[in-house]
PDB file of C-alpha atoms in Angstrom:
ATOM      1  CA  UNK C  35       0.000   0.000   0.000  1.00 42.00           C
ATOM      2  CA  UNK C  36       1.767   3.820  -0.950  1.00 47.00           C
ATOM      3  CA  UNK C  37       1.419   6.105   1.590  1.00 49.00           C
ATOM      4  CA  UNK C  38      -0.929   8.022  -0.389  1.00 56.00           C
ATOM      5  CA  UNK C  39      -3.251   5.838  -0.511  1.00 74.00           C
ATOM      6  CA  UNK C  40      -3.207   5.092   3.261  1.00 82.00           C
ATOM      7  CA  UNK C  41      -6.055   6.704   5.849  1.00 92.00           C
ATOM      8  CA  UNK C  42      -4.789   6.669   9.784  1.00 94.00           C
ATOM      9  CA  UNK C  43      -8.461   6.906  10.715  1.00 94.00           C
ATOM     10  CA  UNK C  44      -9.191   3.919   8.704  1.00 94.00           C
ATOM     11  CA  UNK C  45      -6.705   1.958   9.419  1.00 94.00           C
ATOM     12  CA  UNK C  46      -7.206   2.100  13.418  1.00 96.00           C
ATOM     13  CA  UNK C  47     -10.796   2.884  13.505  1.00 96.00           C
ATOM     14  CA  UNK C  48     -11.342  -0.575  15.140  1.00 97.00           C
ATOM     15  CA  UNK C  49      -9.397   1.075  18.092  1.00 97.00           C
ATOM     16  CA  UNK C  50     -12.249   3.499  19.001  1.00 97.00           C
ATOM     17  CA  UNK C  51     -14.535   2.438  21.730  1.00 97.00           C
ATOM     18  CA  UNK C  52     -10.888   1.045  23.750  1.00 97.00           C
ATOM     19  CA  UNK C  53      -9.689   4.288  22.913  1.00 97.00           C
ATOM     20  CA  UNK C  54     -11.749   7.563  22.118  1.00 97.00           C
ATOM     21  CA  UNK C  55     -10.700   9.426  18.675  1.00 97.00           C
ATOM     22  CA  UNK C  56      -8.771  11.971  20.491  1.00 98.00           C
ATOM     23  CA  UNK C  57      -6.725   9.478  22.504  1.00 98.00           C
ATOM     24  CA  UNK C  58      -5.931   8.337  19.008  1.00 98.00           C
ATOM     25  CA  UNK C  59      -4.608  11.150  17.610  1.00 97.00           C
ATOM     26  CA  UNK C  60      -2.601  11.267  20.709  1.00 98.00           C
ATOM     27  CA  UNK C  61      -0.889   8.440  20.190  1.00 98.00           C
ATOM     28  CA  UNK C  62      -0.276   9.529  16.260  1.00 98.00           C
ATOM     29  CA  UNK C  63       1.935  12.279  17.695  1.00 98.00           C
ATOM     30  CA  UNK C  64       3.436   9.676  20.235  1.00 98.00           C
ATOM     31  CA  UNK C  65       7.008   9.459  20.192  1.00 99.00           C
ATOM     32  CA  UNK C  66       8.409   5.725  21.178  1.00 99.00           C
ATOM     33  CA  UNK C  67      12.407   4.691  22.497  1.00 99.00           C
ATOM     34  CA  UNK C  68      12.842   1.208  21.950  1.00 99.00           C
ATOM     35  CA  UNK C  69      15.971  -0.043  22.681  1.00 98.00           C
ATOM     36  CA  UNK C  70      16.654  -3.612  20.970  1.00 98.00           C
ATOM     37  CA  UNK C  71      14.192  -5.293  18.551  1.00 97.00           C
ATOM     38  CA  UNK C  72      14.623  -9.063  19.278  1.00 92.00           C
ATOM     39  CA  UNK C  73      12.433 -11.024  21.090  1.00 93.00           C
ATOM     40  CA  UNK C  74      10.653  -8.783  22.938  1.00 96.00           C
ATOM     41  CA  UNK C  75      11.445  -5.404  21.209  1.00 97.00           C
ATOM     42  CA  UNK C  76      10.232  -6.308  17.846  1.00 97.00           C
ATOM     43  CA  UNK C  77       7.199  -7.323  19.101  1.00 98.00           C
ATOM     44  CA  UNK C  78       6.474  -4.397  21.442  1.00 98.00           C
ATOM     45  CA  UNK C  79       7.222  -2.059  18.012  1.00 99.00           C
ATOM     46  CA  UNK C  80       4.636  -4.205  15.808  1.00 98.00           C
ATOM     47  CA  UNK C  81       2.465  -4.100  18.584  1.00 98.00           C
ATOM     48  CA  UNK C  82       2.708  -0.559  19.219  1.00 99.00           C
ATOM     49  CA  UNK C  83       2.586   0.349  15.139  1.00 98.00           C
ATOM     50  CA  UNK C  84      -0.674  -1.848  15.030  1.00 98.00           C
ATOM     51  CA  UNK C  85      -1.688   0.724  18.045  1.00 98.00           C
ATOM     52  CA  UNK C  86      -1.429   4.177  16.425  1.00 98.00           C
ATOM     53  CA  UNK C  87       1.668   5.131  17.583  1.00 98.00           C
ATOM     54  CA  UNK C  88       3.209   7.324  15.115  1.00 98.00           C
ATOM     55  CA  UNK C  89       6.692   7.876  15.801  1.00 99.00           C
ATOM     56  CA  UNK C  90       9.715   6.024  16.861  1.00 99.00           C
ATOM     57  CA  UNK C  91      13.468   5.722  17.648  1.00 99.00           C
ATOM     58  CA  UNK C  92      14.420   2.233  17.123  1.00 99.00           C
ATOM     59  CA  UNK C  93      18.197   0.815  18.137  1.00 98.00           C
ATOM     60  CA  UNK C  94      19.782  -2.401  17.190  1.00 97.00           C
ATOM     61  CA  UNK C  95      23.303  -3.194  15.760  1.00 96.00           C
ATOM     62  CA  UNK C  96      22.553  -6.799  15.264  1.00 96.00           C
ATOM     63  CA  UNK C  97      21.393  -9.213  11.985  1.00 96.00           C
ATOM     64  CA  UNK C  98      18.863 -12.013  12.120  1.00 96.00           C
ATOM     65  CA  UNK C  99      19.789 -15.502  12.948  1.00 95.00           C
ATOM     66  CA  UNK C 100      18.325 -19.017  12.368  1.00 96.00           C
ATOM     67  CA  UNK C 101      18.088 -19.147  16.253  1.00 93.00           C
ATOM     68  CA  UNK C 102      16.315 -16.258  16.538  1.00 94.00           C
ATOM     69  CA  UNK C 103      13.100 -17.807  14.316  1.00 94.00           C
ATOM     70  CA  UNK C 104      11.575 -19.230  17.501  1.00 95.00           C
ATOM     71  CA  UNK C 105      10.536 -15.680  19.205  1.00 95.00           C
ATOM     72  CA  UNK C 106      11.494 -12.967  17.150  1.00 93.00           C
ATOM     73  CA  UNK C 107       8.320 -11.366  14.949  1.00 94.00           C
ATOM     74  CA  UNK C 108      11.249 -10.689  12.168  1.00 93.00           C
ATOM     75  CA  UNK C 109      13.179 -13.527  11.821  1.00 96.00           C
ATOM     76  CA  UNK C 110      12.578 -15.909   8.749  1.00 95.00           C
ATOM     77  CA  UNK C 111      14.171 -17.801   6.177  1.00 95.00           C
ATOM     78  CA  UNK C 112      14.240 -14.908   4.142  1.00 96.00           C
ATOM     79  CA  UNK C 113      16.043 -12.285   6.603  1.00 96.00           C
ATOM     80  CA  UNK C 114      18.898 -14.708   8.276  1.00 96.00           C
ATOM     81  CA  UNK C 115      21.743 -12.498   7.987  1.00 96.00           C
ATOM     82  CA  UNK C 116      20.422  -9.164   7.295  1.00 96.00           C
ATOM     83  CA  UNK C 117      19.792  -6.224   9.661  1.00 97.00           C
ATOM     84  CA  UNK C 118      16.919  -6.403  12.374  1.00 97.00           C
ATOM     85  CA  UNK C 119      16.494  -2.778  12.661  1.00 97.00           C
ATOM     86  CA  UNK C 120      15.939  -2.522   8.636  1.00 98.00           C
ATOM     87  CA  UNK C 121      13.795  -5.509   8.406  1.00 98.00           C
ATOM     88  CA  UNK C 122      11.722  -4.105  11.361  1.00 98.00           C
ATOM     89  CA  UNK C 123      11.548  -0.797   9.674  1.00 98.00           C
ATOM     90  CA  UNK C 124      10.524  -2.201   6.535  1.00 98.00           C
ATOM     91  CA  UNK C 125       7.408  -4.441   8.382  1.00 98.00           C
ATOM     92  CA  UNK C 126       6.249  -1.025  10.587  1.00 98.00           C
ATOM     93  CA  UNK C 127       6.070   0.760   7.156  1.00 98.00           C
ATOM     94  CA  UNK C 128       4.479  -1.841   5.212  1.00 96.00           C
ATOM     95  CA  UNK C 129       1.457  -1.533   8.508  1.00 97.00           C
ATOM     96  CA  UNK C 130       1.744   2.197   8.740  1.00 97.00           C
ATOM     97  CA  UNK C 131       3.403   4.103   6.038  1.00 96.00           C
ATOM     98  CA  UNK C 132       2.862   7.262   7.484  1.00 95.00           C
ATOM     99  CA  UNK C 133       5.030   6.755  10.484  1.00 97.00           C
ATOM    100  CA  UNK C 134       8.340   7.716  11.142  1.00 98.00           C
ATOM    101  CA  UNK C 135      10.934   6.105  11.779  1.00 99.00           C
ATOM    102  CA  UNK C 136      14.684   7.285  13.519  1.00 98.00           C
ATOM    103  CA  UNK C 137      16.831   4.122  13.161  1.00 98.00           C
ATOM    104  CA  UNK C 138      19.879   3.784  15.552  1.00 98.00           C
ATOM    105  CA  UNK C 139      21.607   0.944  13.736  1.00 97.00           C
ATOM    106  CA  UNK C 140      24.918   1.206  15.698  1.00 97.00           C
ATOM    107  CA  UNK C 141      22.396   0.317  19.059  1.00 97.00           C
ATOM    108  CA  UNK C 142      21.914   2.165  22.512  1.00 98.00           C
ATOM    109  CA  UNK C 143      25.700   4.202  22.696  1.00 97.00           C
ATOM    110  CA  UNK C 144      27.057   6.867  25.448  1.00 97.00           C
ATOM    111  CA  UNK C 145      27.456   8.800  22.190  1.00 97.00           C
ATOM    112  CA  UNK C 146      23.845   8.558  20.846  1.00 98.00           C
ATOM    113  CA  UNK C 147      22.250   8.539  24.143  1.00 98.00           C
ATOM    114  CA  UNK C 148      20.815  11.745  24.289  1.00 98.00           C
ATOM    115  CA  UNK C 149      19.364  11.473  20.607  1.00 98.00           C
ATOM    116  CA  UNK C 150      17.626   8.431  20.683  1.00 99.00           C
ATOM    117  CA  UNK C 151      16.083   9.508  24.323  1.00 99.00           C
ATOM    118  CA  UNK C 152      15.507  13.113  23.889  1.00 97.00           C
ATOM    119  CA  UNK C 153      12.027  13.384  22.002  1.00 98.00           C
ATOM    120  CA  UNK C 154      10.422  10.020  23.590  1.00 99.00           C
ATOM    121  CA  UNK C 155       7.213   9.797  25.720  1.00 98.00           C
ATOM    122  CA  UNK C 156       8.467   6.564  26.474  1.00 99.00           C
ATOM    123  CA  UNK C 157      11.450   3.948  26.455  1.00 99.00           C
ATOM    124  CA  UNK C 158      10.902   0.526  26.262  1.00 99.00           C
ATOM    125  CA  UNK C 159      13.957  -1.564  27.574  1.00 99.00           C
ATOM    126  CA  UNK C 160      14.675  -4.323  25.354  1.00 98.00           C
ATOM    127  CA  UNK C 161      18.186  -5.058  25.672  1.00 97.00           C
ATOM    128  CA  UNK C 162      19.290  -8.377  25.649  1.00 94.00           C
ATOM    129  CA  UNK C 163      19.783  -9.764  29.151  1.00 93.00           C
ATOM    130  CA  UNK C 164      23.461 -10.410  29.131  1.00 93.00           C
ATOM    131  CA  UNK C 165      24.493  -6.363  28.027  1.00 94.00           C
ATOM    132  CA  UNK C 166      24.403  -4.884  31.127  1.00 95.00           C
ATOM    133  CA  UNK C 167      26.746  -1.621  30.607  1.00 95.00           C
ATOM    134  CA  UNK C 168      24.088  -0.812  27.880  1.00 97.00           C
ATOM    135  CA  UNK C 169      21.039  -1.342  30.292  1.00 98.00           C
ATOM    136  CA  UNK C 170      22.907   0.304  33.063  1.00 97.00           C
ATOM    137  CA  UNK C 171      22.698   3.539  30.587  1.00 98.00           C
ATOM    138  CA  UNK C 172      20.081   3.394  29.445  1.00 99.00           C
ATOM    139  CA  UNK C 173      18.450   3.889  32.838  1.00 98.00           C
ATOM    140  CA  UNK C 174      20.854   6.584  34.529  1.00 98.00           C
ATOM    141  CA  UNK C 175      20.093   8.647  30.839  1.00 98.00           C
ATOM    142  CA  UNK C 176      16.476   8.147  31.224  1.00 98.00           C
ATOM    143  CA  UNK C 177      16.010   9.010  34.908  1.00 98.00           C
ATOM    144  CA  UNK C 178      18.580  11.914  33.730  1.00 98.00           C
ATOM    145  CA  UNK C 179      16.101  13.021  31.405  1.00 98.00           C
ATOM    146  CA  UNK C 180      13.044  12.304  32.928  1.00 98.00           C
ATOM    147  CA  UNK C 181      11.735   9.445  30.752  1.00 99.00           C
ATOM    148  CA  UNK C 182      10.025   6.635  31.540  1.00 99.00           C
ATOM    149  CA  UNK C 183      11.503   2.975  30.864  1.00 99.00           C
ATOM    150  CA  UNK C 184       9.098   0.272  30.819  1.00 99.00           C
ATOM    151  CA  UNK C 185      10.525  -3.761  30.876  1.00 98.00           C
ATOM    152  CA  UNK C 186       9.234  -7.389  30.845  1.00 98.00           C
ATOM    153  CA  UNK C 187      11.930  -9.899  30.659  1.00 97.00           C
ATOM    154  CA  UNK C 188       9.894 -13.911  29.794  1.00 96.00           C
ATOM    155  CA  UNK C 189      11.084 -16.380  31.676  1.00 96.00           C
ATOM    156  CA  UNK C 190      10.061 -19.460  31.000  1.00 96.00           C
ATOM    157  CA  UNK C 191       6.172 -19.412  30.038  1.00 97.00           C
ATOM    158  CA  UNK C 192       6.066 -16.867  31.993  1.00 98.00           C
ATOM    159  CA  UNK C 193       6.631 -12.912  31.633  1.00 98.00           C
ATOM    160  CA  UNK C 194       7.793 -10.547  34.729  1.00 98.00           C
ATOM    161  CA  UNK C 195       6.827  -6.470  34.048  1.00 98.00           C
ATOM    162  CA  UNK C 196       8.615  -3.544  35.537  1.00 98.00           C
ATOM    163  CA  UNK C 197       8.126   0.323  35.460  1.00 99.00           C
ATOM    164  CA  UNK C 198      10.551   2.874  35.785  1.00 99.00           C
ATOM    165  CA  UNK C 199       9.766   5.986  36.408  1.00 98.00           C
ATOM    166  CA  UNK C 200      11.203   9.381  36.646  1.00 97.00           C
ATOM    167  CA  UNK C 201       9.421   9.506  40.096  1.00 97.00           C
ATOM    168  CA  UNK C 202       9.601   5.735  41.249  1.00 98.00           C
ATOM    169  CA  UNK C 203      12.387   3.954  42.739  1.00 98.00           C
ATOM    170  CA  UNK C 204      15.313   3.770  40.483  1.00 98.00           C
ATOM    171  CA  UNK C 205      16.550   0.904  38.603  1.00 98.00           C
ATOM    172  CA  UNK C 206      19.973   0.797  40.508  1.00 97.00           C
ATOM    173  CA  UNK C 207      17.992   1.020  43.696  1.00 97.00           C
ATOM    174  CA  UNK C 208      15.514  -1.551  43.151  1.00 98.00           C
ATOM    175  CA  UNK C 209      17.864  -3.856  41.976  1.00 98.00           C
ATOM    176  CA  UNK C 210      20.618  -3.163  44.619  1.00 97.00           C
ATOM    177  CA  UNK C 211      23.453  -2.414  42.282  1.00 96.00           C
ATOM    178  CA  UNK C 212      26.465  -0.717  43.806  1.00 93.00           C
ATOM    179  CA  UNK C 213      29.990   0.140  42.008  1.00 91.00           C
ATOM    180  CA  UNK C 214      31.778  -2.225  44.076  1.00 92.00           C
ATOM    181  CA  UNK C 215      29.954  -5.226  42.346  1.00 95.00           C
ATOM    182  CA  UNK C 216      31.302  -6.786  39.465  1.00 94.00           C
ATOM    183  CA  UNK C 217      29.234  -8.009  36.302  1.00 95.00           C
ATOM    184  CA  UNK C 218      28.721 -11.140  37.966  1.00 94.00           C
ATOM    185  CA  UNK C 219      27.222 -10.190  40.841  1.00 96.00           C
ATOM    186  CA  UNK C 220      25.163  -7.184  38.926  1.00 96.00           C
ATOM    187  CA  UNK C 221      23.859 -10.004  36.668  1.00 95.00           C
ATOM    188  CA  UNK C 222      22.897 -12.425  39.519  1.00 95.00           C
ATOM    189  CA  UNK C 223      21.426  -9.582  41.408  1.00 97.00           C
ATOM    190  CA  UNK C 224      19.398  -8.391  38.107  1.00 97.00           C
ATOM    191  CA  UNK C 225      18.114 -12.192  37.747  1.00 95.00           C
ATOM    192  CA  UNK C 226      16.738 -12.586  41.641  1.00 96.00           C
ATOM    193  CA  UNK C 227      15.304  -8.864  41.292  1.00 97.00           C
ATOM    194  CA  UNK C 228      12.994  -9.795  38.056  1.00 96.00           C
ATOM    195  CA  UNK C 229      10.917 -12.368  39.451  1.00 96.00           C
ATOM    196  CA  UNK C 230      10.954 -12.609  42.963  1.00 96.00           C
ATOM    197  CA  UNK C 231       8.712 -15.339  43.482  1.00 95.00           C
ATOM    198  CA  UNK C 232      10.156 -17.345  40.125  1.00 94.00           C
ATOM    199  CA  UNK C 233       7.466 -19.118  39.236  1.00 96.00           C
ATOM    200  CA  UNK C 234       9.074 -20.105  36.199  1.00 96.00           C
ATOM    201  CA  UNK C 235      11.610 -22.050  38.207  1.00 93.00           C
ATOM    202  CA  UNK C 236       9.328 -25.082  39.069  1.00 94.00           C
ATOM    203  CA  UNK C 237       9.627 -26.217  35.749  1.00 95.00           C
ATOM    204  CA  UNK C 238      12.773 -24.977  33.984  1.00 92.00           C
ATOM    205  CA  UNK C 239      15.600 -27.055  33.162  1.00 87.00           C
ATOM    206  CA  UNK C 240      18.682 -24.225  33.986  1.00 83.00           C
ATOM    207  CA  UNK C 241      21.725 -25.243  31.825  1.00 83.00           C
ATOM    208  CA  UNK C 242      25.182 -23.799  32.951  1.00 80.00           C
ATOM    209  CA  UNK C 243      27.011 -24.820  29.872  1.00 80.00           C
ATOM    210  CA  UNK C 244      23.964 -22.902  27.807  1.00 82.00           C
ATOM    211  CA  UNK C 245      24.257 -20.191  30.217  1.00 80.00           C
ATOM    212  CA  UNK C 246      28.233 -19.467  30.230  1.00 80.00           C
ATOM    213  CA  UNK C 247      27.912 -19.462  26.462  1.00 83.00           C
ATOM    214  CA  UNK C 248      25.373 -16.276  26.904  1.00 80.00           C
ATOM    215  CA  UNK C 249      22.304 -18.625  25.637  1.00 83.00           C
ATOM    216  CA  UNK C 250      19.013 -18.176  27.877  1.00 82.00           C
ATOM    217  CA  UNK C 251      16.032 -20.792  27.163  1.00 87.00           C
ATOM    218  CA  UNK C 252      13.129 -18.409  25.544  1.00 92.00           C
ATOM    219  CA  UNK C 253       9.993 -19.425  23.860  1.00 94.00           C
ATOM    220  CA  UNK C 254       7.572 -17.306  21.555  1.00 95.00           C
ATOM    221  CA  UNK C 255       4.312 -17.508  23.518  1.00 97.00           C
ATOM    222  CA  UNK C 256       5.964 -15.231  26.411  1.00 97.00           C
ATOM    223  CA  UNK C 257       7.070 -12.846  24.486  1.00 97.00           C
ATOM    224  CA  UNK C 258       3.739 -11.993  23.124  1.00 97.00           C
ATOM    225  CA  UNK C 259       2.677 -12.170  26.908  1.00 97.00           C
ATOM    226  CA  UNK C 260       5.227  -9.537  28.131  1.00 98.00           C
ATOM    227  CA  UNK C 261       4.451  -7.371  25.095  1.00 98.00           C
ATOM    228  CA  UNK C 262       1.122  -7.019  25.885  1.00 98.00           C
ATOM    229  CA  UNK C 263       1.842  -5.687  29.191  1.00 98.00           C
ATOM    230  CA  UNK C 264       4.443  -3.683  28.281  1.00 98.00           C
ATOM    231  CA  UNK C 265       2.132  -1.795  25.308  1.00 98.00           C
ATOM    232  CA  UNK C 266      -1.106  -1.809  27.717  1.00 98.00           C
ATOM    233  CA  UNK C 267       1.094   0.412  29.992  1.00 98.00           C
ATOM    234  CA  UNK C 268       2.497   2.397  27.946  1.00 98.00           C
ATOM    235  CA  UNK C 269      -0.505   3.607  26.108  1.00 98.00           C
ATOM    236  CA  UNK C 270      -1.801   4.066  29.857  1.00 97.00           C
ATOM    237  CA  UNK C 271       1.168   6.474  30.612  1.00 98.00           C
ATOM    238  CA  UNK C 272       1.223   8.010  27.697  1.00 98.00           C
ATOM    239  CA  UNK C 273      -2.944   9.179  27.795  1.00 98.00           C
ATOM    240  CA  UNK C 274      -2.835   9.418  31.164  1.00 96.00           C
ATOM    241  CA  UNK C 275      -5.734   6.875  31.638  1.00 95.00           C
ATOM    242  CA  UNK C 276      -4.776   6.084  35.357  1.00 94.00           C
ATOM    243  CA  UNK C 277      -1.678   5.733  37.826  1.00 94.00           C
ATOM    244  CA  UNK C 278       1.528   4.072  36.285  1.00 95.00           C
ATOM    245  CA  UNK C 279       1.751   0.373  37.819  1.00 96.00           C
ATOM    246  CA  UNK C 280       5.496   1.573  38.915  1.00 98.00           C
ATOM    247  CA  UNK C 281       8.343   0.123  40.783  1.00 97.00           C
ATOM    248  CA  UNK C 282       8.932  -1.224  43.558  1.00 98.00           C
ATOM    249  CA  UNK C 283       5.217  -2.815  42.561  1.00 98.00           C
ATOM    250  CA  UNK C 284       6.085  -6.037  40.230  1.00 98.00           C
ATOM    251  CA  UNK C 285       4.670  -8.486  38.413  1.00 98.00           C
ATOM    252  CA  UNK C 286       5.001 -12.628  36.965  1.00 98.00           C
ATOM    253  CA  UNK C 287       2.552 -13.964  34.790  1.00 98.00           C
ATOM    254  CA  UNK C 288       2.831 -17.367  34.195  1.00 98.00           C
ATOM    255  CA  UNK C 289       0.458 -18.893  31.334  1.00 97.00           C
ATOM    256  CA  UNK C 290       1.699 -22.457  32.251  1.00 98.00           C
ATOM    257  CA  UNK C 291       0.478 -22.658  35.648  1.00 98.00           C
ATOM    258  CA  UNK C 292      -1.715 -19.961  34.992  1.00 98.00           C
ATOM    259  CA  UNK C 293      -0.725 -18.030  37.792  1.00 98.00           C
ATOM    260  CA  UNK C 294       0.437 -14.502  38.624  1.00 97.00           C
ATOM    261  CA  UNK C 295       2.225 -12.992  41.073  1.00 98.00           C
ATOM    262  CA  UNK C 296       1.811  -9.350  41.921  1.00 96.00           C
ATOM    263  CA  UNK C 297       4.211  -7.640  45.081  1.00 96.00           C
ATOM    264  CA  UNK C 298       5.530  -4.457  46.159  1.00 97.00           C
ATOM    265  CA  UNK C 299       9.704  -4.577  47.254  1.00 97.00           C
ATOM    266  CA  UNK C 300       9.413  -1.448  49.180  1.00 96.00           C
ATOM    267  CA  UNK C 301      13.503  -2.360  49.897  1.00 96.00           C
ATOM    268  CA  UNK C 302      14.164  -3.702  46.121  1.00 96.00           C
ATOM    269  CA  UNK C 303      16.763  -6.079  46.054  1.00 96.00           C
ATOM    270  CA  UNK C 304      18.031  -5.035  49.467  1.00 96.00           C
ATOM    271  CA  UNK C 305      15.382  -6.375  51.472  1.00 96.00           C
ATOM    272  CA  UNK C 306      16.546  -9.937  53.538  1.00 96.00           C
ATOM    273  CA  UNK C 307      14.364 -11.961  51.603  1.00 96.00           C
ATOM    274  CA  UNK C 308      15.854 -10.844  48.565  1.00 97.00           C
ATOM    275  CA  UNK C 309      19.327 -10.807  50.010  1.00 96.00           C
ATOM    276  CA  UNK C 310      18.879 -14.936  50.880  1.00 97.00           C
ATOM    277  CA  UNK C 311      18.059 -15.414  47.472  1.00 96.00           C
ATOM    278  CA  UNK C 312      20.852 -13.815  45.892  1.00 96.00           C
ATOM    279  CA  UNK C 313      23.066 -15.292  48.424  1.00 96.00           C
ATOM    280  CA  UNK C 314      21.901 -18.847  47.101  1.00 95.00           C
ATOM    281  CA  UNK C 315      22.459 -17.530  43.637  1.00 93.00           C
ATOM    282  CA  UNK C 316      25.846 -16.899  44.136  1.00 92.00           C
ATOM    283  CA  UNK C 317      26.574 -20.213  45.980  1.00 93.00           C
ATOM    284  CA  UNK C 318      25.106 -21.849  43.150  1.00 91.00           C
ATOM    285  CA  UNK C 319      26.607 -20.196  40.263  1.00 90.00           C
ATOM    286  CA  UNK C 320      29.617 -18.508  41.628  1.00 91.00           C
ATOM    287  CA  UNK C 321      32.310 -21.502  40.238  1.00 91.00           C
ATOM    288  CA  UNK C 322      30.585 -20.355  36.338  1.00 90.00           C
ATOM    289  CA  UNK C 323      31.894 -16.556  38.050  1.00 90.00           C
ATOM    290  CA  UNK C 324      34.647 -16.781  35.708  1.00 93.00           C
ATOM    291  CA  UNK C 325      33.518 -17.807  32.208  1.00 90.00           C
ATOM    292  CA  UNK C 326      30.218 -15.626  32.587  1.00 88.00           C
ATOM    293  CA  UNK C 327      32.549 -12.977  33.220  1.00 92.00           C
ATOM    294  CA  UNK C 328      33.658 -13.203  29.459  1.00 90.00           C
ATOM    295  CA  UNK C 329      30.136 -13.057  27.935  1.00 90.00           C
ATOM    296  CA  UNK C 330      28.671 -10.938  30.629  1.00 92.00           C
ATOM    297  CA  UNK C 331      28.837  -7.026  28.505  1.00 90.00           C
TER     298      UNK C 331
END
C-alpha cells in the first residue's frame, strides 16, 4: 500500500470504543524509544505500530539468525543475515506508512544517548539480558532526562513487568546495584530482582554450559505475553488513563500454571528476603563466576 493511498483513521478505527478518537490522535503524535528489537522489542514495536503510535526511535546493531526464528516477529528464512532494525523498519512501514521512523543501527551508545532519548514519551527496555553496561545507561540517561523505561523480561512461560519511572524507585535502587559489584554479581542480582517469586523455576531445566555461552532458554508464547503488558502500559502512561503500575510494585505472569504474582519490594533487592536469594544464587553459580565474566557485557 503507498502512503498516499493510506487513511490513519481507517486503518485504526477498530481502536475506538478502547480508545476515544482523540486518545488516538494522541498516540499519532506519540514518540516511542525502543531499545533492541529481538524477542521482545520487535514485538512491542509491531504491537505498538498496530496501536497508532506514530513515531519512533528504534536501536539495534545486530542481523537475524536461524536461532532467533523461535521468538522474534522478524526472523525468517528470508532475513537470516540481514539487519533487524531494517527488516523491522521495513514491516512497521508496510502496517503504517505514514510513520516515522529514527533508526539507531549502531544500538543504545554513550554517544547517541541523548538522541535516541531526547524526544520520547516513552522507552521501552529491550536489551538483551546479558548487556548490562548498555542497560545500566540506558536507565541513569532516562532518569537523567526524565523518561520513563518500561521492561518485561519472559522467563520461562512466563513474563515478569517492571516500570521505571522518573518519580519511582530507580533501577539501581531496586535492583541493589552498587559500584563495588562486578558483572557477575550485577547479573545475579538483576536475575533474583525480576521475578521474585520465580514461578518459572518449578519447571525450567537451567543449563550452565547454555548459560556461560550467553544462551538463555526463551519461547515465543511469552514474548507476546510480556508485550502485551508492556504496550497496555504504555498507552496508559502516555494518555494518562490512570496511575503508572510503577516500581517497587512487580509483576510474573505465568500462562503455564496460569498463575500470577503481583508484590511491592518497598527495599528492592536489598530487602533480607531478597538478600537470601541472591546469596543462594551466588553459591550456586559462583564456580561459572569466571567464564560468565567473558560473555557478561
Amino acid at each position: 500500500m503507498h502512503s498516499e493511498k493510506h487513511s490513519y483513521q481507517e486503518a485504526f478505527t477498530r481502536n475506538i470504543g478502547i480508545l476515544t478518537k482523540a486518545e488516538q490522535e494522541k498516540l499519532r503524535t506519540t514518540c516511542v524509544a525502543i531499545a533492541g528489537l529481538g524477542g521482545m522489542g520487535g514485538i512491542d514495536f509491531l504491537t505498538l505500530v498496530r496501536m497508532g503510535v506514530g513515531r519512533f526511535h528504534i536501536a539495534d546493531f545486530d542481523t537475524f539468525s536461524t536461532a532467533n526464528s523461535n521468538r522474534q516477529v522478524g526472523a525468517n528464512s528470508g532475513t537470516v543475515g540481514q539487519s533487524k532494525i531494517e527488516v523491522m523498519a521495513k514491516m512497521a512501514r508496510e502496517i503504517s506508512p505514514t510513520i516515522e521512523i529514527k533508526l539507531f543501527p549502531l544500538g543504545f551508545l554513550e554517544s547517541n544517548a541523548e538522541e535516541f532519548l531526547s524526544e520520547a514519551d516513552a522507552v521501552i527496555d529491550a536489551i538483551d539480558f546479558f548487556c548490562l553496561s548498555a542497560r545500566e545507561l540506558l536507565y541513569q540517561k532516562s532518569r537523567q532526562m526524565k523518561k520513563t523505561v518500561l521492561f518485561s523480561a519472559p522467563l520461562g512461560f512466563s513474563t515478569t513487568f517492571h516500570v521505571f519511572t522518573p518519580q519511582s524507585m530507580s533501577f539501581e535502587n531496586y535492583f541493589d546495584f552498587s559500584p563495588r559489584m562486578d558483572r557477575f554479581d550485577k547479573l545475579l542480582a538483576f536475575a533474583v530482582g525480576l521475578a521474585p517469586r520465580a514461578l518459572h523455576t518449578k519447571y525450567m531445566n537451567f543449563d550452565p554450559e547454555k548459560l556461560i555461552q550467553g544462551i538463555g532458554s526463551s519461547i515465543g508464547s511469552s514474548c507476546n505475553l510480556g508485550s502485551a503488558l508492556v504496550c497496555t502500559e504504555l498507552i496508559n502512561i502516555v494518555l494518562k488513563k490512570k496511575a503508572a503500575f510503577a516500581t517497587p510494585n512487580y509483576i510474573q505472569l505465568d500462562a503455564f500454571l496460569l498463575k500470577m504474582v503481583k508484590g511491592r519490594l518497598i527495599f528492592g533487592n536489598r530487602g533480607p528476603i531478597q538478600k537470601l536469594k541472591r546469596w543462594l544464587a551466588g553459591r550456586q553459580y559462583n564456580k561459572y563466576r569466571a567464564a560468565m565474566l567473558l560473555i557478561i557485557k
